[in-house]
């Protein structure tokens, strides 16, 4: 029963992250034409961070943002970023073309990120 309560949150989280991932990927694709793919990926990730925090707080979990949650969210995203970079470079090493390399990264990192971010927004204050 408790897992069913999490389903709407997960659906909103995935929907928002699909939109966010699309925008981030578009940004990466444009930037990697003129700068290193790792720098492009980092900039795309950073640009989505602030909007992601507020939309995750209000839209996904129905919680008010706070500095404490912002730091927790930042920590969760730092872990997620490191996972993203590791998976991105693994994908590239495996021969996946640069434009397609973010796809397996997002497929793995989004569920992990949900668990980390949910902990930040749902734990007792």
mmCIF file of N, CA and C in Angstrom, residues 7-108:
data_model
loop_
_atom_site.group_PDB
_atom_site.id
_atom_site.type_symbol
_atom_site.label_atom_id
_atom_site.label_comp_id
_atom_site.label_asym_id
_atom_site.label_seq_id
_atom_site.Cartn_x
_atom_site.Cartn_y
_atom_site.Cartn_z
ATOM 1 N N UNK A 7 3.621 6.016 -6.189
ATOM 2 C CA UNK A 7 3.475 5.942 -7.641
ATOM 3 C C UNK A 7 3.180 7.294 -8.281
ATOM 4 N N UNK A 8 2.204 8.074 -7.778
ATOM 5 C CA UNK A 8 1.978 9.395 -8.407
ATOM 6 C C UNK A 8 3.211 10.305 -8.340
ATOM 7 N N UNK A 9 3.946 10.238 -7.237
ATOM 8 C CA UNK A 9 5.180 11.029 -7.137
ATOM 9 C C UNK A 9 6.182 10.578 -8.190
ATOM 10 N N UNK A 10 6.319 9.277 -8.329
ATOM 11 C CA UNK A 10 7.280 8.762 -9.309
ATOM 12 C C UNK A 10 6.863 9.134 -10.725
ATOM 13 N N UNK A 11 5.559 9.068 -11.014
ATOM 14 C CA UNK A 11 5.069 9.444 -12.345
ATOM 15 C C UNK A 11 5.349 10.922 -12.613
ATOM 16 N N UNK A 12 5.067 11.791 -11.626
ATOM 17 C CA UNK A 12 5.364 13.225 -11.800
ATOM 18 C C UNK A 12 6.860 13.451 -11.939
ATOM 19 N N UNK A 13 7.643 12.731 -11.138
ATOM 20 C CA UNK A 13 9.101 12.855 -11.196
ATOM 21 C C UNK A 13 9.613 12.450 -12.577
ATOM 22 N N UNK A 14 9.139 11.328 -13.083
ATOM 23 C CA UNK A 14 9.583 10.857 -14.399
ATOM 24 C C UNK A 14 9.128 11.821 -15.482
ATOM 25 N N UNK A 15 7.868 12.293 -15.413
ATOM 26 C CA UNK A 15 7.364 13.223 -16.425
ATOM 27 C C UNK A 15 8.214 14.487 -16.432
ATOM 28 N N UNK A 16 8.462 15.051 -15.259
ATOM 29 C CA UNK A 16 9.266 16.259 -15.184
ATOM 30 C C UNK A 16 10.682 15.978 -15.694
ATOM 31 N N UNK A 17 11.259 14.835 -15.321
ATOM 32 C CA UNK A 17 12.621 14.540 -15.751
ATOM 33 C C UNK A 17 12.708 14.238 -17.246
ATOM 34 N N UNK A 18 11.667 13.724 -17.835
ATOM 35 C CA UNK A 18 11.670 13.559 -19.291
ATOM 36 C C UNK A 18 11.737 14.924 -19.972
ATOM 37 N N UNK A 19 10.930 15.862 -19.472
ATOM 38 C CA UNK A 19 10.980 17.229 -20.017
ATOM 39 C C UNK A 19 12.355 17.854 -19.775
ATOM 40 N N UNK A 20 12.830 17.731 -18.548
ATOM 41 C CA UNK A 20 14.124 18.296 -18.182
ATOM 42 C C UNK A 20 15.253 17.632 -18.962
ATOM 43 N N UNK A 21 15.201 16.315 -19.092
ATOM 44 C CA UNK A 21 16.241 15.587 -19.823
ATOM 45 C C UNK A 21 16.270 15.981 -21.286
ATOM 46 N N UNK A 22 15.092 16.198 -21.850
ATOM 47 C CA UNK A 22 15.011 16.630 -23.244
ATOM 48 C C UNK A 22 15.667 17.993 -23.423
ATOM 49 N N UNK A 23 15.333 18.921 -22.539
ATOM 50 C CA UNK A 23 15.919 20.262 -22.624
ATOM 51 C C UNK A 23 17.422 20.212 -22.371
ATOM 52 N N UNK A 24 17.835 19.413 -21.397
ATOM 53 C CA UNK A 24 19.259 19.284 -21.097
ATOM 54 C C UNK A 24 20.001 18.662 -22.268
ATOM 55 N N UNK A 25 19.431 17.619 -22.853
ATOM 56 C CA UNK A 25 20.064 16.963 -23.999
ATOM 57 C C UNK A 25 20.184 17.912 -25.179
ATOM 58 N N UNK A 26 19.144 18.693 -25.444
ATOM 59 C CA UNK A 26 19.215 19.684 -26.521
ATOM 60 C C UNK A 26 20.351 20.668 -26.271
ATOM 61 N N UNK A 27 20.460 21.124 -25.049
ATOM 62 C CA UNK A 27 21.526 22.052 -24.681
ATOM 63 C C UNK A 27 22.888 21.393 -24.902
ATOM 64 N N UNK A 28 23.034 20.146 -24.465
ATOM 65 C CA UNK A 28 24.294 19.424 -24.622
ATOM 66 C C UNK A 28 24.642 19.269 -26.103
ATOM 67 N N UNK A 29 23.654 18.891 -26.909
ATOM 68 C CA UNK A 29 23.906 18.678 -28.336
ATOM 69 C C UNK A 29 24.394 19.949 -29.014
ATOM 70 N N UNK A 30 23.839 21.079 -28.623
ATOM 71 C CA UNK A 30 24.275 22.351 -29.205
ATOM 72 C C UNK A 30 25.677 22.706 -28.709
ATOM 73 N N UNK A 31 25.872 22.601 -27.398
ATOM 74 C CA UNK A 31 27.155 23.008 -26.824
ATOM 75 C C UNK A 31 28.317 22.114 -27.251
ATOM 76 N N UNK A 32 28.078 20.798 -27.389
ATOM 77 C CA UNK A 32 29.190 19.900 -27.707
ATOM 78 C C UNK A 32 29.750 20.116 -29.110
ATOM 79 N N UNK A 33 29.045 20.897 -29.902
ATOM 80 C CA UNK A 33 29.561 21.221 -31.234
ATOM 81 C C UNK A 33 30.719 22.218 -31.161
ATOM 82 N N UNK A 34 30.745 22.971 -30.041
ATOM 83 C CA UNK A 34 31.766 24.015 -29.935
ATOM 84 C C UNK A 34 32.702 23.831 -28.742
ATOM 85 N N UNK A 35 32.322 22.970 -27.790
ATOM 86 C CA UNK A 35 33.185 22.724 -26.630
ATOM 87 C C UNK A 35 33.224 21.227 -26.333
ATOM 88 N N UNK A 36 34.142 20.829 -25.484
ATOM 89 C CA UNK A 36 34.314 19.437 -25.073
ATOM 90 C C UNK A 36 32.992 18.869 -24.539
ATOM 91 N N UNK A 37 32.713 17.589 -24.842
ATOM 92 C CA UNK A 37 31.454 16.962 -24.458
ATOM 93 C C UNK A 37 31.252 16.948 -22.940
ATOM 94 N N UNK A 38 32.327 16.772 -22.167
ATOM 95 C CA UNK A 38 32.197 16.775 -20.710
ATOM 96 C C UNK A 38 31.816 18.153 -20.179
ATOM 97 N N UNK A 39 32.395 19.186 -20.760
ATOM 98 C CA UNK A 39 32.044 20.553 -20.355
ATOM 99 C C UNK A 39 30.613 20.862 -20.788
ATOM 100 N N UNK A 40 30.242 20.465 -21.991
ATOM 101 C CA UNK A 40 28.874 20.677 -22.478
ATOM 102 C C UNK A 40 27.869 19.972 -21.574
ATOM 103 N N UNK A 41 28.183 18.754 -21.190
ATOM 104 C CA UNK A 41 27.295 17.989 -20.317
ATOM 105 C C UNK A 41 27.175 18.669 -18.960
ATOM 106 N N UNK A 42 28.294 19.151 -18.443
ATOM 107 C CA UNK A 42 28.294 19.826 -17.144
ATOM 108 C C UNK A 42 27.465 21.102 -17.193
ATOM 109 N N UNK A 43 27.635 21.898 -18.231
ATOM 110 C CA UNK A 43 26.862 23.136 -18.357
ATOM 111 C C UNK A 43 25.363 22.847 -18.503
ATOM 112 N N UNK A 44 25.009 21.867 -19.328
ATOM 113 C CA UNK A 44 23.605 21.496 -19.480
ATOM 114 C C UNK A 44 23.002 21.045 -18.170
ATOM 115 N N UNK A 45 23.747 20.265 -17.425
ATOM 116 C CA UNK A 45 23.292 19.766 -16.127
ATOM 117 C C UNK A 45 23.119 20.934 -15.149
ATOM 118 N N UNK A 46 24.076 21.835 -15.117
ATOM 119 C CA UNK A 46 24.022 22.973 -14.198
ATOM 120 C C UNK A 46 22.860 23.916 -14.508
ATOM 121 N N UNK A 47 22.603 24.139 -15.795
ATOM 122 C CA UNK A 47 21.531 25.055 -16.177
ATOM 123 C C UNK A 47 20.147 24.540 -15.773
ATOM 124 N N UNK A 48 19.995 23.232 -15.717
ATOM 125 C CA UNK A 48 18.695 22.674 -15.351
ATOM 126 C C UNK A 48 18.506 22.553 -13.839
ATOM 127 N N UNK A 49 19.567 22.744 -13.068
ATOM 128 C CA UNK A 49 19.529 22.477 -11.633
ATOM 129 C C UNK A 49 18.524 23.345 -10.874
ATOM 130 N N UNK A 50 18.546 24.642 -11.079
ATOM 131 C CA UNK A 50 17.692 25.546 -10.303
ATOM 132 C C UNK A 50 16.208 25.312 -10.609
ATOM 133 N N UNK A 51 15.866 25.266 -11.878
ATOM 134 C CA UNK A 51 14.466 24.995 -12.246
ATOM 135 C C UNK A 51 14.039 23.631 -11.723
ATOM 136 N N UNK A 52 14.929 22.681 -11.794
ATOM 137 C CA UNK A 52 14.653 21.333 -11.328
ATOM 138 C C UNK A 52 14.322 21.324 -9.836
ATOM 139 N N UNK A 53 15.070 22.081 -9.036
ATOM 140 C CA UNK A 53 14.821 22.128 -7.586
ATOM 141 C C UNK A 53 13.414 22.629 -7.282
ATOM 142 N N UNK A 54 13.049 23.750 -7.861
ATOM 143 C CA UNK A 54 11.738 24.326 -7.559
ATOM 144 C C UNK A 54 10.588 23.471 -8.090
ATOM 145 N N UNK A 55 10.729 22.961 -9.290
ATOM 146 C CA UNK A 55 9.656 22.123 -9.831
ATOM 147 C C UNK A 55 9.553 20.787 -9.103
ATOM 148 N N UNK A 56 10.667 20.245 -8.680
ATOM 149 C CA UNK A 56 10.624 19.011 -7.906
ATOM 150 C C UNK A 56 9.953 19.257 -6.558
ATOM 151 N N UNK A 57 10.299 20.359 -5.916
ATOM 152 C CA UNK A 57 9.695 20.678 -4.621
ATOM 153 C C UNK A 57 8.182 20.851 -4.740
ATOM 154 N N UNK A 58 7.755 21.743 -5.619
ATOM 155 C CA UNK A 58 6.332 22.061 -5.717
ATOM 156 C C UNK A 58 5.536 21.021 -6.496
ATOM 157 N N UNK A 59 6.006 20.656 -7.674
ATOM 158 C CA UNK A 59 5.231 19.803 -8.579
ATOM 159 C C UNK A 59 5.277 18.329 -8.171
ATOM 160 N N UNK A 60 6.469 17.828 -7.899
ATOM 161 C CA UNK A 60 6.603 16.400 -7.629
ATOM 162 C C UNK A 60 6.174 16.027 -6.218
ATOM 163 N N UNK A 61 6.663 16.758 -5.227
ATOM 164 C CA UNK A 61 6.435 16.358 -3.851
ATOM 165 C C UNK A 61 5.500 17.278 -3.066
ATOM 166 N N UNK A 62 5.061 18.387 -3.665
ATOM 167 C CA UNK A 62 4.134 19.293 -2.987
ATOM 168 C C UNK A 62 4.709 19.876 -1.697
ATOM 169 N N UNK A 63 5.978 20.164 -1.692
ATOM 170 C CA UNK A 63 6.668 20.706 -0.512
ATOM 171 C C UNK A 63 7.228 22.077 -0.824
ATOM 172 N N UNK A 64 7.356 22.886 0.232
ATOM 173 C CA UNK A 64 7.969 24.194 0.065
ATOM 174 C C UNK A 64 9.485 24.037 0.043
ATOM 175 N N UNK A 65 10.136 24.749 -0.852
ATOM 176 C CA UNK A 65 11.607 24.713 -0.859
ATOM 177 C C UNK A 65 12.164 25.362 0.409
ATOM 178 N N UNK A 66 13.300 24.913 0.843
ATOM 179 C CA UNK A 66 14.005 25.514 1.974
ATOM 180 C C UNK A 66 15.497 25.392 1.700
ATOM 181 N N UNK A 67 16.281 26.120 2.478
ATOM 182 C CA UNK A 67 17.724 26.026 2.296
ATOM 183 C C UNK A 67 18.218 24.623 2.626
ATOM 184 N N UNK A 68 17.637 24.018 3.662
ATOM 185 C CA UNK A 68 18.036 22.660 4.039
ATOM 186 C C UNK A 68 17.759 21.682 2.894
ATOM 187 N N UNK A 69 16.578 21.810 2.311
ATOM 188 C CA UNK A 69 16.239 20.939 1.180
ATOM 189 C C UNK A 69 17.123 21.254 -0.023
ATOM 190 N N UNK A 70 17.448 22.512 -0.203
ATOM 191 C CA UNK A 70 18.318 22.888 -1.325
ATOM 192 C C UNK A 70 19.686 22.222 -1.185
ATOM 193 N N UNK A 71 20.231 22.218 0.044
ATOM 194 C CA UNK A 71 21.533 21.565 0.249
ATOM 195 C C UNK A 71 21.414 20.053 0.079
ATOM 196 N N UNK A 72 20.334 19.464 0.595
ATOM 197 C CA UNK A 72 20.117 18.030 0.404
ATOM 198 C C UNK A 72 19.930 17.687 -1.059
ATOM 199 N N UNK A 73 19.169 18.518 -1.757
ATOM 200 C CA UNK A 73 18.944 18.344 -3.187
ATOM 201 C C UNK A 73 20.269 18.455 -3.927
ATOM 202 N N UNK A 74 21.088 19.420 -3.520
ATOM 203 C CA UNK A 74 22.408 19.581 -4.128
ATOM 204 C C UNK A 74 23.279 18.354 -3.906
ATOM 205 N N UNK A 75 23.242 17.807 -2.693
ATOM 206 C CA UNK A 75 24.000 16.590 -2.405
ATOM 207 C C UNK A 75 23.517 15.412 -3.231
ATOM 208 N N UNK A 76 22.192 15.279 -3.341
ATOM 209 C CA UNK A 76 21.622 14.201 -4.157
ATOM 210 C C UNK A 76 22.043 14.374 -5.613
ATOM 211 N N UNK A 77 22.029 15.610 -6.077
ATOM 212 C CA UNK A 77 22.406 15.858 -7.464
ATOM 213 C C UNK A 77 23.908 15.750 -7.698
ATOM 214 N N UNK A 78 24.703 16.003 -6.678
ATOM 215 C CA UNK A 78 26.137 15.767 -6.814
ATOM 216 C C UNK A 78 26.385 14.268 -7.026
ATOM 217 N N UNK A 79 25.727 13.446 -6.209
ATOM 218 C CA UNK A 79 25.830 11.984 -6.395
ATOM 219 C C UNK A 79 25.331 11.600 -7.785
ATOM 220 N N UNK A 80 24.209 12.188 -8.185
ATOM 221 C CA UNK A 80 23.637 11.890 -9.499
ATOM 222 C C UNK A 80 24.571 12.365 -10.612
ATOM 223 N N UNK A 81 25.157 13.540 -10.445
ATOM 224 C CA UNK A 81 26.095 14.067 -11.441
ATOM 225 C C UNK A 81 27.272 13.117 -11.630
ATOM 226 N N UNK A 82 27.833 12.648 -10.522
ATOM 227 C CA UNK A 82 28.971 11.726 -10.614
ATOM 228 C C UNK A 82 28.553 10.427 -11.308
ATOM 229 N N UNK A 83 27.337 9.958 -11.010
ATOM 230 C CA UNK A 83 26.811 8.781 -11.695
ATOM 231 C C UNK A 83 26.647 9.075 -13.189
ATOM 232 N N UNK A 84 26.077 10.251 -13.515
ATOM 233 C CA UNK A 84 25.914 10.664 -14.913
ATOM 234 C C UNK A 84 27.257 10.663 -15.643
ATOM 235 N N UNK A 85 28.262 11.307 -15.051
ATOM 236 C CA UNK A 85 29.555 11.428 -15.724
ATOM 237 C C UNK A 85 30.205 10.060 -15.923
ATOM 238 N N UNK A 86 30.110 9.207 -14.907
ATOM 239 C CA UNK A 86 30.663 7.871 -15.037
ATOM 240 C C UNK A 86 29.960 7.081 -16.128
ATOM 241 N N UNK A 87 28.630 7.140 -16.128
ATOM 242 C CA UNK A 87 27.865 6.409 -17.142
ATOM 243 C C UNK A 87 28.060 7.007 -18.538
ATOM 244 N N UNK A 88 28.152 8.339 -18.622
ATOM 245 C CA UNK A 88 28.385 8.984 -19.914
ATOM 246 C C UNK A 88 29.707 8.505 -20.515
ATOM 247 N N UNK A 89 30.749 8.555 -19.713
ATOM 248 C CA UNK A 89 32.056 8.153 -20.225
ATOM 249 C C UNK A 89 32.121 6.656 -20.495
ATOM 250 N N UNK A 90 31.415 5.851 -19.715
ATOM 251 C CA UNK A 90 31.324 4.425 -20.001
ATOM 252 C C UNK A 90 30.607 4.197 -21.332
ATOM 253 N N UNK A 91 29.511 4.933 -21.549
ATOM 254 C CA UNK A 91 28.777 4.822 -22.813
ATOM 255 C C UNK A 91 29.656 5.197 -24.000
ATOM 256 N N UNK A 92 30.393 6.292 -23.862
ATOM 257 C CA UNK A 92 31.294 6.717 -24.939
ATOM 258 C C UNK A 92 32.398 5.687 -25.158
ATOM 259 N N UNK A 93 32.952 5.144 -24.073
ATOM 260 C CA UNK A 93 33.995 4.130 -24.167
ATOM 261 C C UNK A 93 33.476 2.871 -24.872
ATOM 262 N N UNK A 94 32.188 2.560 -24.649
ATOM 263 C CA UNK A 94 31.575 1.385 -25.278
ATOM 264 C C UNK A 94 31.264 1.624 -26.755
ATOM 265 N N UNK A 95 31.469 2.857 -27.228
ATOM 266 C CA UNK A 95 31.271 3.149 -28.639
ATOM 267 C C UNK A 95 29.908 3.722 -28.984
ATOM 268 N N UNK A 96 29.123 4.068 -27.991
ATOM 269 C CA UNK A 96 27.827 4.696 -28.268
ATOM 270 C C UNK A 96 28.103 6.102 -28.789
ATOM 271 N N UNK A 97 27.501 6.501 -29.910
ATOM 272 C CA UNK A 97 27.755 7.836 -30.464
ATOM 273 C C UNK A 97 27.371 8.944 -29.472
ATOM 274 N N UNK A 98 28.114 10.039 -29.531
ATOM 275 C CA UNK A 98 27.875 11.161 -28.606
ATOM 276 C C UNK A 98 26.412 11.593 -28.532
ATOM 277 N N UNK A 99 25.697 11.721 -29.657
ATOM 278 C CA UNK A 99 24.302 12.163 -29.542
ATOM 279 C C UNK A 99 23.391 11.158 -28.822
ATOM 280 N N UNK A 100 23.762 9.887 -28.826
ATOM 281 C CA UNK A 100 22.934 8.857 -28.188
ATOM 282 C C UNK A 100 23.411 8.482 -26.787
ATOM 283 N N UNK A 101 24.616 8.860 -26.438
ATOM 284 C CA UNK A 101 25.204 8.460 -25.157
ATOM 285 C C UNK A 101 24.383 8.871 -23.936
ATOM 286 N N UNK A 102 23.694 10.022 -23.931
ATOM 287 C CA UNK A 102 22.904 10.366 -22.743
ATOM 288 C C UNK A 102 21.696 9.450 -22.495
ATOM 289 N N UNK A 103 21.239 8.726 -23.495
ATOM 290 C CA UNK A 103 20.028 7.910 -23.325
ATOM 291 C C UNK A 103 20.200 6.839 -22.247
ATOM 292 N N UNK A 104 21.219 5.984 -22.314
ATOM 293 C CA UNK A 104 21.362 5.006 -21.230
ATOM 294 C C UNK A 104 21.707 5.661 -19.884
ATOM 295 N N UNK A 105 22.366 6.805 -19.951
ATOM 296 C CA UNK A 105 22.684 7.528 -18.718
ATOM 297 C C UNK A 105 21.397 7.903 -18.002
ATOM 298 N N UNK A 106 20.464 8.527 -18.708
ATOM 299 C CA UNK A 106 19.201 8.938 -18.093
ATOM 300 C C UNK A 106 18.378 7.740 -17.634
ATOM 301 N N UNK A 107 18.414 6.656 -18.393
ATOM 302 C CA UNK A 107 17.624 5.468 -18.039
ATOM 303 C C UNK A 107 18.052 4.880 -16.697
ATOM 304 N N UNK A 108 19.310 4.996 -16.367
ATOM 305 C CA UNK A 108 19.803 4.466 -15.096
ATOM 306 C C UNK A 108 19.752 5.525 -13.996
#
